[in-house]
XYZ file of C-alpha atoms in Angstrom:
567
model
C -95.261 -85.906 223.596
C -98.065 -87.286 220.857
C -97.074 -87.020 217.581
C -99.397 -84.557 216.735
C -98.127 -82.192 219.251
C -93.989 -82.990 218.429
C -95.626 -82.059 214.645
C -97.407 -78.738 215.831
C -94.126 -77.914 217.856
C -91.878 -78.481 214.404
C -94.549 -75.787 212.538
C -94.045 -73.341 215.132
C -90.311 -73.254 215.572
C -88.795 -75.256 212.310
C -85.309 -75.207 213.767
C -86.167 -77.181 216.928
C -84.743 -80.471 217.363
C -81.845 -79.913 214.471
C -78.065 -80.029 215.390
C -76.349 -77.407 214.364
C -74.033 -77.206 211.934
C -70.551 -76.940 213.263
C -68.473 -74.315 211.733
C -65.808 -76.742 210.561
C -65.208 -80.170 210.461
C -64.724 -82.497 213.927
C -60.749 -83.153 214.637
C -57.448 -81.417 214.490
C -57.596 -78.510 211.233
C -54.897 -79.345 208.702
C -53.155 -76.146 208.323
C -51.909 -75.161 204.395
C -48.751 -74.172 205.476
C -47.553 -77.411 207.095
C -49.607 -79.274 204.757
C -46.941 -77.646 201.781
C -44.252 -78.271 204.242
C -44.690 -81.853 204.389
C -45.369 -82.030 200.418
C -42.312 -80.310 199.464
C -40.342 -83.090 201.721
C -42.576 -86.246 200.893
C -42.194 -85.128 197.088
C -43.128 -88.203 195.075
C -42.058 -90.723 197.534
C -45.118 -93.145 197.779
C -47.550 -92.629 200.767
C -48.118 -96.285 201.530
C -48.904 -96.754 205.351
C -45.264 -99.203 205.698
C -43.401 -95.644 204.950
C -44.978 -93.666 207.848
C -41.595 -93.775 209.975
C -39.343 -93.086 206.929
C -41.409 -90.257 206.741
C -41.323 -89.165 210.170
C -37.782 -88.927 210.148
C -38.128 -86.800 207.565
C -40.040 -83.889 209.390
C -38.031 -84.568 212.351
C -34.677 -84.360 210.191
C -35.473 -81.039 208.746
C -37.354 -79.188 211.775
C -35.664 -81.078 214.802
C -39.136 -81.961 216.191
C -42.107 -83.061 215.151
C -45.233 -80.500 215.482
C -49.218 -80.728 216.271
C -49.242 -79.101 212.625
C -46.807 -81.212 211.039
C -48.336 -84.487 212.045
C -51.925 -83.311 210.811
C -50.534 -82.625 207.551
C -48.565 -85.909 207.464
C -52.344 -87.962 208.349
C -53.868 -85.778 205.881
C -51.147 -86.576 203.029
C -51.082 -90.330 204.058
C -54.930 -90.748 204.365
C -54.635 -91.813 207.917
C -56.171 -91.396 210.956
C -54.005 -88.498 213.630
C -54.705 -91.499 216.063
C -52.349 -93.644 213.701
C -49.452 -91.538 213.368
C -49.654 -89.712 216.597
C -49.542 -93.199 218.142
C -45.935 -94.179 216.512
C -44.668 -91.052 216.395
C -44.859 -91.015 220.282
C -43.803 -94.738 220.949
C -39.938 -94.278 219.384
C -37.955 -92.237 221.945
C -35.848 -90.500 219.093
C -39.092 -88.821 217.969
C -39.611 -85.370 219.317
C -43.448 -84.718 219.269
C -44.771 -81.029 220.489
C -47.800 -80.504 221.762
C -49.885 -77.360 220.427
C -48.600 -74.491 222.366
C -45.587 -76.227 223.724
C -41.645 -74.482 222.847
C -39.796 -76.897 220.442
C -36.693 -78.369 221.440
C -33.276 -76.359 221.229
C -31.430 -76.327 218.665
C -28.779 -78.760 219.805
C -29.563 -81.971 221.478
C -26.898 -83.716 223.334
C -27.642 -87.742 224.616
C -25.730 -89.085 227.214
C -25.424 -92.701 227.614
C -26.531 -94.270 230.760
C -26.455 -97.953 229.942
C -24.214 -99.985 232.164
C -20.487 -100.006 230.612
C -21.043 -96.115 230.003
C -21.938 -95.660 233.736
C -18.921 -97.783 234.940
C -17.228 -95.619 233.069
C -18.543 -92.542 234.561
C -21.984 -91.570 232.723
C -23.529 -90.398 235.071
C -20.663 -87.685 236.020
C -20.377 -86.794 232.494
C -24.562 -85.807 232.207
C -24.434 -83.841 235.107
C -21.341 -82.342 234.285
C -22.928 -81.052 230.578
C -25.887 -80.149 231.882
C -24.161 -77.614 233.804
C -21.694 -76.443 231.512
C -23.594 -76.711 227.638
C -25.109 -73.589 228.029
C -28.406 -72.151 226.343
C -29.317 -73.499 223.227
C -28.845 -77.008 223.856
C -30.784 -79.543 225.402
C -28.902 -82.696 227.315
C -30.802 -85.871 227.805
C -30.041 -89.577 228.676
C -29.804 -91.890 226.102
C -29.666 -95.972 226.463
C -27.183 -97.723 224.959
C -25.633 -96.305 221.749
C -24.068 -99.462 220.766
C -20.162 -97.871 221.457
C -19.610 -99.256 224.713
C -15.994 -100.138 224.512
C -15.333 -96.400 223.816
C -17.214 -95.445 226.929
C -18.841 -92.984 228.038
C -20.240 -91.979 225.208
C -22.195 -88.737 223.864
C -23.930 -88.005 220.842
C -24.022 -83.971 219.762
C -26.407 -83.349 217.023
C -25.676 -87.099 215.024
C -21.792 -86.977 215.843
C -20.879 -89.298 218.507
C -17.880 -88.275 221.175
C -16.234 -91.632 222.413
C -14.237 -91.472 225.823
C -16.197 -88.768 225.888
C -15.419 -85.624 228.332
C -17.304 -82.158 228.906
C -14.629 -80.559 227.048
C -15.007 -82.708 223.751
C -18.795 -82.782 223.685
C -18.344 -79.004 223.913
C -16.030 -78.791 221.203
C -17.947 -80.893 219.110
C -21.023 -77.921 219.433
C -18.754 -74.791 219.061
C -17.073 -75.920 215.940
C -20.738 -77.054 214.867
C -19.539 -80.526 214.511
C -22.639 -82.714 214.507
C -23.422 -84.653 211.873
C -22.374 -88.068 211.554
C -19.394 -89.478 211.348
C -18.491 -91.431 208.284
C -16.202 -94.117 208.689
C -13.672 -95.900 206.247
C -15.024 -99.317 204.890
C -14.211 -101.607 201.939
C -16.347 -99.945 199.353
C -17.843 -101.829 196.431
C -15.584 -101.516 193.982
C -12.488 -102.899 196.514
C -14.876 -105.320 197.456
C -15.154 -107.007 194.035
C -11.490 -106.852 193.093
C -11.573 -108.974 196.418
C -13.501 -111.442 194.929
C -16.982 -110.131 196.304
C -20.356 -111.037 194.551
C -18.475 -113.582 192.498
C -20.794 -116.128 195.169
C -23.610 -114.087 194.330
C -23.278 -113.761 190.788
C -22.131 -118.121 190.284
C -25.720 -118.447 192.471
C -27.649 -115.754 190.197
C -26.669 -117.305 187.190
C -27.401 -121.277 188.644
C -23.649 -122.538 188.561
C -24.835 -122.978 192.701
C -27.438 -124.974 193.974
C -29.631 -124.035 196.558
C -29.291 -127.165 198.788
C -25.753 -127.460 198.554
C -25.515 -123.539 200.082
C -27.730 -124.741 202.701
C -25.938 -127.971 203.229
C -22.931 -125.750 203.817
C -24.238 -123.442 206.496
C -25.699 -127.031 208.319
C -22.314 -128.437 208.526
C -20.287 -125.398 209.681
C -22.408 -125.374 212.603
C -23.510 -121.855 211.597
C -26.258 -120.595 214.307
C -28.294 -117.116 214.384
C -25.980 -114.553 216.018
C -28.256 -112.074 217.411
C -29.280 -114.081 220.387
C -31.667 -117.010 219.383
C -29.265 -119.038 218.404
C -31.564 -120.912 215.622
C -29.484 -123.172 212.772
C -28.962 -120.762 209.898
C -29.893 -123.625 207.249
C -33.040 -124.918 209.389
C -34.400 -121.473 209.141
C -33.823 -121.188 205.393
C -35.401 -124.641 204.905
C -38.507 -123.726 207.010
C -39.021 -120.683 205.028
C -38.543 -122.447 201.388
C -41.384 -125.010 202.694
C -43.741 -121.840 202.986
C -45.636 -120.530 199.706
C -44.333 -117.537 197.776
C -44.189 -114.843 198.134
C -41.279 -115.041 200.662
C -39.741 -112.076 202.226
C -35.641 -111.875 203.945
C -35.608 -108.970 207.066
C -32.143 -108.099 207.996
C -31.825 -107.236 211.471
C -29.450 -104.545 211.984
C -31.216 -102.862 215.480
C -28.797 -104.799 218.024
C -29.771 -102.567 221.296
C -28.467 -105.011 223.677
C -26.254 -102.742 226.352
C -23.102 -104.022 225.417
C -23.654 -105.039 221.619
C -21.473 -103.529 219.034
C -20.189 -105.995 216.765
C -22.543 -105.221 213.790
C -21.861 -101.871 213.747
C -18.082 -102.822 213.583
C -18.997 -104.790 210.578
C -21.310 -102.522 208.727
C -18.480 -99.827 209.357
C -15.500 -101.860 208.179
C -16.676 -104.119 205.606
C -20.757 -103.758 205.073
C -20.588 -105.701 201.658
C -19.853 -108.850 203.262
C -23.277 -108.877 205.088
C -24.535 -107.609 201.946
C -23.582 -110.136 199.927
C -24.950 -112.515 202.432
C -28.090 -110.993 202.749
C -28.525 -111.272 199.162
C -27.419 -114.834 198.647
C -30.031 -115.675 201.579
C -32.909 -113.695 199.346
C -31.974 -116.088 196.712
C -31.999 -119.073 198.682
C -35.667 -118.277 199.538
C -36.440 -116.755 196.357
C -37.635 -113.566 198.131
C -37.581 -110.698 195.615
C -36.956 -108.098 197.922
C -34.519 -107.632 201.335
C -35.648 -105.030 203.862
C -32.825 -104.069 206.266
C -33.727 -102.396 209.760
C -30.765 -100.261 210.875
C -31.214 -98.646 214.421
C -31.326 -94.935 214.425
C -27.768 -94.557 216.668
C -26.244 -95.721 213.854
C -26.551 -92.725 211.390
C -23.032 -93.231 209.919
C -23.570 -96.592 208.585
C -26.964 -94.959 207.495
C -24.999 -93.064 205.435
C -22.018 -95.733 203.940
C -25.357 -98.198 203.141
C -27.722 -95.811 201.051
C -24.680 -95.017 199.122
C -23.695 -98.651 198.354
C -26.430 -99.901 198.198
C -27.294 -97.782 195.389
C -24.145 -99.258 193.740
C -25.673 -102.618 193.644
C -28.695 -102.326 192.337
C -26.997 -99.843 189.353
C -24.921 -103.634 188.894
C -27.642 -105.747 188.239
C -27.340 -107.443 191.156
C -30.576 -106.282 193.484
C -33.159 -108.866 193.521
C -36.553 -107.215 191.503
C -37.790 -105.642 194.225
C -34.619 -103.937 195.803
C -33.003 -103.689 199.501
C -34.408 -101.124 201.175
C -32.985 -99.660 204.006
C -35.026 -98.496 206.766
C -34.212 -96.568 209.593
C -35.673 -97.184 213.609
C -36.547 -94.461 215.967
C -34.540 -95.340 219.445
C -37.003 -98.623 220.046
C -34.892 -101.829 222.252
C -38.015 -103.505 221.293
C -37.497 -103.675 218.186
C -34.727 -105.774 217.784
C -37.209 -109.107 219.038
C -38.118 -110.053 215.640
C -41.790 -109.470 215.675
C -41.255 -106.320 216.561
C -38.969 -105.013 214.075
C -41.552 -106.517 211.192
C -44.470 -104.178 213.257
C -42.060 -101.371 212.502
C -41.032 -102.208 209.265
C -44.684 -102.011 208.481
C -44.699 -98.428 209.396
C -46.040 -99.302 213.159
C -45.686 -98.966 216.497
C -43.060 -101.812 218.084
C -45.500 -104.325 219.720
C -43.738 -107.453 220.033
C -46.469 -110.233 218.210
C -48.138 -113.483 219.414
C -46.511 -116.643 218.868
C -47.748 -118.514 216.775
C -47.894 -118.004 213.977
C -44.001 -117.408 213.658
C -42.259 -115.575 211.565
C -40.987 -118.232 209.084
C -45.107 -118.441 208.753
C -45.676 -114.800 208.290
C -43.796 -112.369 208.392
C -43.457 -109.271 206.681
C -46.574 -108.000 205.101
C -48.182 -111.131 206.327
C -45.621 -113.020 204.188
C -43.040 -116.248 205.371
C -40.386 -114.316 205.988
C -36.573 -115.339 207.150
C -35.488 -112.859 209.418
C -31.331 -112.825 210.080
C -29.174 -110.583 211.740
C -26.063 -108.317 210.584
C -23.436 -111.232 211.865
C -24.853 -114.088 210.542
C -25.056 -113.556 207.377
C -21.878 -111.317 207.149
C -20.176 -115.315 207.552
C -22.268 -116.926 204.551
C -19.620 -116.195 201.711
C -17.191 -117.631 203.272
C -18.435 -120.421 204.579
C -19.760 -121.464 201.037
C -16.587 -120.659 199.448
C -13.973 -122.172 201.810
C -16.124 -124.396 202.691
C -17.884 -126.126 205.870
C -15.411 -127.057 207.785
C -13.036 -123.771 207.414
C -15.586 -122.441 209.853
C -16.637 -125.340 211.792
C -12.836 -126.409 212.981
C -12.230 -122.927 214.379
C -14.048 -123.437 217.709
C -12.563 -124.599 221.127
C -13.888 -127.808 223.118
C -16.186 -129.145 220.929
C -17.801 -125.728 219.798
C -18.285 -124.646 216.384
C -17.280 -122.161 214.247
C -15.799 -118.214 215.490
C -18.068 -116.039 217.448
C -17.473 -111.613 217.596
C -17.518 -111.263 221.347
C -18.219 -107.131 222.422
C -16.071 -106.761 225.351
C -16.313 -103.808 227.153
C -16.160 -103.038 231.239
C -13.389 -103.266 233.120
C -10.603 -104.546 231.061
C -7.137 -103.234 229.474
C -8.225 -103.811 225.805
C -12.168 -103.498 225.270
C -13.752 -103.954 221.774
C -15.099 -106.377 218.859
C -12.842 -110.207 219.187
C -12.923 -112.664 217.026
C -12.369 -115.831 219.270
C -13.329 -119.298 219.069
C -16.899 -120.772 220.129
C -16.436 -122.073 223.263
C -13.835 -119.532 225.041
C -14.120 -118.771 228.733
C -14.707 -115.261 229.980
C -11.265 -116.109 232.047
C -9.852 -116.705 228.439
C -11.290 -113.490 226.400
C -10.109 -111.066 229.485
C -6.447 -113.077 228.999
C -5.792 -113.381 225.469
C -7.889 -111.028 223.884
C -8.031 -108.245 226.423
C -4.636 -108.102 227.579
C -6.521 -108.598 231.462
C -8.170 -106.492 233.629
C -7.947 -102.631 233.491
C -5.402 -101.037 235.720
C -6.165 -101.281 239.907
C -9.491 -103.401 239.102
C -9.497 -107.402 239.929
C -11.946 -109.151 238.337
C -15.360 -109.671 240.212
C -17.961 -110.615 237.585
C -19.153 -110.654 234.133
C -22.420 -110.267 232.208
C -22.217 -112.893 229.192
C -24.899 -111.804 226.978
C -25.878 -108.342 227.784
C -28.056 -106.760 229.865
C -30.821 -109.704 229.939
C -28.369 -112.495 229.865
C -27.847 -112.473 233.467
C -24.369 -112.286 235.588
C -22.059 -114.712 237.119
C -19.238 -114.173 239.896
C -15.341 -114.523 238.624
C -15.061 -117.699 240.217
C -17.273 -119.263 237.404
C -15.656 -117.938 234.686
C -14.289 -121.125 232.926
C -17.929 -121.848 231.405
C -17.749 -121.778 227.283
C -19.253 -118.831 225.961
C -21.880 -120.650 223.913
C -25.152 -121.543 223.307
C -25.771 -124.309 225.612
C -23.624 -124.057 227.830
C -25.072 -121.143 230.085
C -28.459 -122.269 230.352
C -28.020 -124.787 233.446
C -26.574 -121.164 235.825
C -29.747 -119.170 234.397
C -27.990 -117.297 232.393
C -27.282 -117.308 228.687
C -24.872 -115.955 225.942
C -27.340 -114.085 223.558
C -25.868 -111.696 221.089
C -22.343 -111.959 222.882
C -21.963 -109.097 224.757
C -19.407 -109.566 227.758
C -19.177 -106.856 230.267
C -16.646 -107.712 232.651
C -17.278 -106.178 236.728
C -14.650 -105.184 239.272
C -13.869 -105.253 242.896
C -14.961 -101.730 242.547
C -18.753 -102.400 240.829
C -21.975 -102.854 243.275
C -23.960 -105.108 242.209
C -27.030 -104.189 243.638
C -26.300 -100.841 241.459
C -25.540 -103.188 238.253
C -28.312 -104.714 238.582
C -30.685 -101.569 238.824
C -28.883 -100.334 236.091
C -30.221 -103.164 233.778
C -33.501 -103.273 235.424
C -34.103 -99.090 234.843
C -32.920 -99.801 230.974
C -35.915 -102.553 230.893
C -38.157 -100.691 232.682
C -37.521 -97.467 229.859
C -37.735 -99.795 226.803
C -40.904 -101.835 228.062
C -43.201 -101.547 224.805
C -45.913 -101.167 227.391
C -48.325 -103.961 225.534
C -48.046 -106.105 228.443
C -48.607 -105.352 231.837
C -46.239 -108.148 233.899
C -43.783 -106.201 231.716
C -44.780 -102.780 231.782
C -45.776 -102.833 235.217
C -43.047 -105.539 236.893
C -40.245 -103.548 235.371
C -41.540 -100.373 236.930
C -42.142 -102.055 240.655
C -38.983 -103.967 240.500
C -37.038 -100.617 239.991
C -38.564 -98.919 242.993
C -38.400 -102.491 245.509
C -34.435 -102.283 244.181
C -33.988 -98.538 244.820
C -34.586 -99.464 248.059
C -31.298 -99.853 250.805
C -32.738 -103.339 251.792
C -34.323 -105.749 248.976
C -37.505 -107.121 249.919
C -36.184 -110.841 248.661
C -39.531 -113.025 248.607
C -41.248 -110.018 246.660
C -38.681 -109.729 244.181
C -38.398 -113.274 243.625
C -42.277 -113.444 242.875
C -42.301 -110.586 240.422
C -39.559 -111.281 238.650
C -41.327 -115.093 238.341
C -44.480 -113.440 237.348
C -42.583 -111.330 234.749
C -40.596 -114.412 233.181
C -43.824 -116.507 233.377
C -46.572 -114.154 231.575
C -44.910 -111.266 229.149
C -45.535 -111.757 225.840
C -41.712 -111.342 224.382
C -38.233 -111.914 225.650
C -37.741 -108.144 227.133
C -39.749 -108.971 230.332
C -39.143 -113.039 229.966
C -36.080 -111.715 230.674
C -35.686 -108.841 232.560
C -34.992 -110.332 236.457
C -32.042 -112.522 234.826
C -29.858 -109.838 236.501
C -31.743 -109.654 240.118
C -32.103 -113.413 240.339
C -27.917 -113.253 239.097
C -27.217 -111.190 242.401
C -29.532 -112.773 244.984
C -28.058 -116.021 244.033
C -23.989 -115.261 243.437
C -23.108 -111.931 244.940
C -24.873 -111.888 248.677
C -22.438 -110.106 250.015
C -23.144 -107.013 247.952
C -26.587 -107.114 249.224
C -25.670 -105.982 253.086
């Protein structure tokens, strides 16, 4: 068409050509109802994009789900995009997102834990048995690990956890409304101090400390990371005071390792030990802020640490920027390091590329030294009774005390404080009181889920790092599950392998999608060897973090020590 004609055809019909105007704008309507909603809980808590999840939990705390409605509102308060908080609100399992049109969830949730000790202990029994028996009203749902295996099975109603739990107890729990968390009884702050607490933290406020000898310290006790890495506590602080300032500390208190416990046993029973630590380790660094990430399963140490942690900053003895406390979303992910700073910054889990590492930046793109609950739980007393107090405890040559999490088959499961360097033989023996009633011992796990397993007869290797490496295996966060005569391990191992295949972030695809075929090959009566040998190389060789690096420890465990479970 000429232009003269394309202008003749304009004159004669003037609306030709034009887009109409749509009625409203593109994208999801923010509705003024749920818009007031999320006000009213928001109130004048910041809107910065790190605080999404914080305020996530809030709508889900209050309505028990999270809405179509409710998120628009939350994008439209925040000034984001839907696309960025639809996308974390639907990556964290604890998160309850409904679809326009779809029925919210009942009133009552119930989680059942299917992680290995629970189903050893009869998990699986116990979900199909409350599914059947709960009634209208409330919803029951699996759960991975809840980080209470030595009370197992476990069952969460509402926020109330039910150790050892049975139908009748869960059900007792929701008839006498019982479901908010439990709070347990700790050394508060003010017992604390008349036990000498902060006096470390006050001598190194006030410079009667100096900051190498504190580090010279935690280098001679030996003192390593104790959430599975196993890095030299001092190194790490040195590495991050060589990095410019700003500097930021990251506590990481998300240990969601199936069969990890012990820093919830030391949050619950004395939290201002860690505190303390956390804060002389922000002052090492000269970081003027500490962000803690708690894991959601944990909502009764939520509650001790938002009320002492209030106490310290009212005593002057916060660093400028305060500790703040924030709280996961049911993410295994998130307890790799790079992970937990993606959620800390208000985003989906996706473990980072390495490098740059975290020492490098970190949080908020700052050098940041990242430490978990245990480790720095130890750094008062190391520094005030000295190196060696510490150091001298271990056994054959290893340093220092370790908190093993014992749980499986044995008499006497729970948090032990043993020497570095004890056997599994050793633990089940002295610490244990042996092997549960009727069961002989078979096998053991001795660092969770990914740290692989290893037969009875080899259990006389130290617990430590080190020492594991050379059998494929490793101690990580030290988590010992101990196996019976009465355990498959074909079904062990597909235990571990369906947890890995559920938490898979999904950013990789020898993760995402190696998890997912390895469950279904080992579902199967008869393993197809050669294939799962080659995907679980394929997974350890190409996934970005440790979760699929990882995840065939347990397979390669049972093709190579327990053949005769696989006839």
């Amino acid at each position: 068409m000429s232009e003269v004609t394309q202008a003749e055809e304009r004159r004669r019909h003037p609306g030709a050509g034009r887009k109409r105007a749509r009625p409203e704008p593109k994208g999801r309507q923010v509705d003024a109802q749920a818009l007031a909603e999320v006000r009213a809980l928001l109130g004048d808590r910041p809107r910065r994009r790190d605080l999404l999840i914080e305020h996530l939990h809030l709508i889900q705390d209050a309505y028990r789900h999270l809405s179509a409605a409710h998120l628009a509102a939350l994008a439209e308060e925040m000034r984001l995009a839907m696309t960025e908080v639809y996308e974390v609100a639907t990556f964290y399992a604890h998160f309850d997102v409904v679809k326009e049109g779809e029925e919210p969830p009942p009133a009552v949730t119930v989680r059942v834990c299917d992680s290995l000790s629970c189903e050893l202990m009869g998990g699986g029994e116990l979900m199909a048995a409350l599914a059947e028996n709960c009634g209208p009203g409330v919803r029951v749902i699996r759960a991975p690990c809840m980080g209470r295996c030595d009370a197992a099975p476990v069952a969460e109603a509402g926020h109330y956890h039910v150790g050892n739990a049975t139908v009748d107890a869960v059900r007792q729990a929701i008839d006498e409304n019982k479901l908010a968390p439990e709070i347990p009884a700790y050394v508060d702050f003010d017992a604390y101090q008349t036990e000498g607490g902060y006096s470390l933290l006050r001598d190194c406020l006030d410079d009667r400390r100096e900051v190498e000898s504190v580090i010279a310290a935690l280098d001679d006790s030996g003192l390593r990371g104790l959430g599975g890495a196993g890095f030299p506590t001092g190194r790490k602080m040195t590495l991050v005071r060589a990095e410019p300032k700003p500097r930021m500390v990251a506590i990481n208190a998300d240990e969601g390792e199936p069969g990890t416990f012990k820093d919830r046993h030391y949050m619950e029973t004395d939290p201002h030990r860690f505190l303390e630590g956390a804060l002389i380790a922000a002052w090492v660094v000269e970081s003027t802020s500490v962000y803690i990430y708690l894991r959601d399963e944990y909502p009764g140490v939520r509650e001790v640490l938002l009320k002492e942690i209030a106490k310290i900053e009212q005593a002057g003895l916060a660093p400028e920027d305060g500790i703040h406390l924030r709280r996961g979303a049911g993410a295994y992910i998130c307890g790799e390091e790079s992970a937990m700073l993606e959620s800390l910054e208000g985003k989906r889990g996706l473990p980072r590329h390495r490098p740059p590492y975290a020492a490098q930046v970190g949080l908020f793109g700052r050098p940041t030294l990242i430490n978990n609950v245990e480790t720095v739980y130890w750094l008062r007393d190391i520094v005030e009774k000295g190196a060696d107090w510490f150091a001298r405890q271990g056994r054959d040559g290893h340093k220092g005390v370790r908190s093993y999490s014992v749980s499986g088959r044995v008499k006497e499961p729970g948090v032990k404080l043993a020497p570095a360097g004890i056997t599994a033989r050793e633990l089940i023996e002295e610490y244990c009181s042996g092997m549960a009633e009727g069961h002989i011992f078979k096998g053991y796990l001795p660092g969770g889920a990914s740290g692989g397993i290893l037969p009875a007869s080899m259990a006389d290797i130290p617990l430590d790092f080190g020492s594991l490496e050379s059998h494929d295996c490793f101690i990580g966060s030290h988590a010992v599950i101990i196996l019976s005569d009465r355990d498959d391990m074909k079904r062990v191992a597909l235990n571990l392998m369906r947890f890995f295949e559920d938490e898979s972030c999904g950013q990789c695809t020898p993760c995402r999608v190696g998890t997912e075929k390895a469950v279904k090959l080992m579902a199967e009566r008869t393993w197809d060897e050669a294939l799962l040998k080659e995907l679980g190389r394929a997974m350890a060789d190409a996934s970005i973090c440790g979760l699929g690096q990882a995840a065939a420890n347990p397979l390669n465990s049972v093709l190579t020590h327990f053949r005769e479970d696989l006839t």
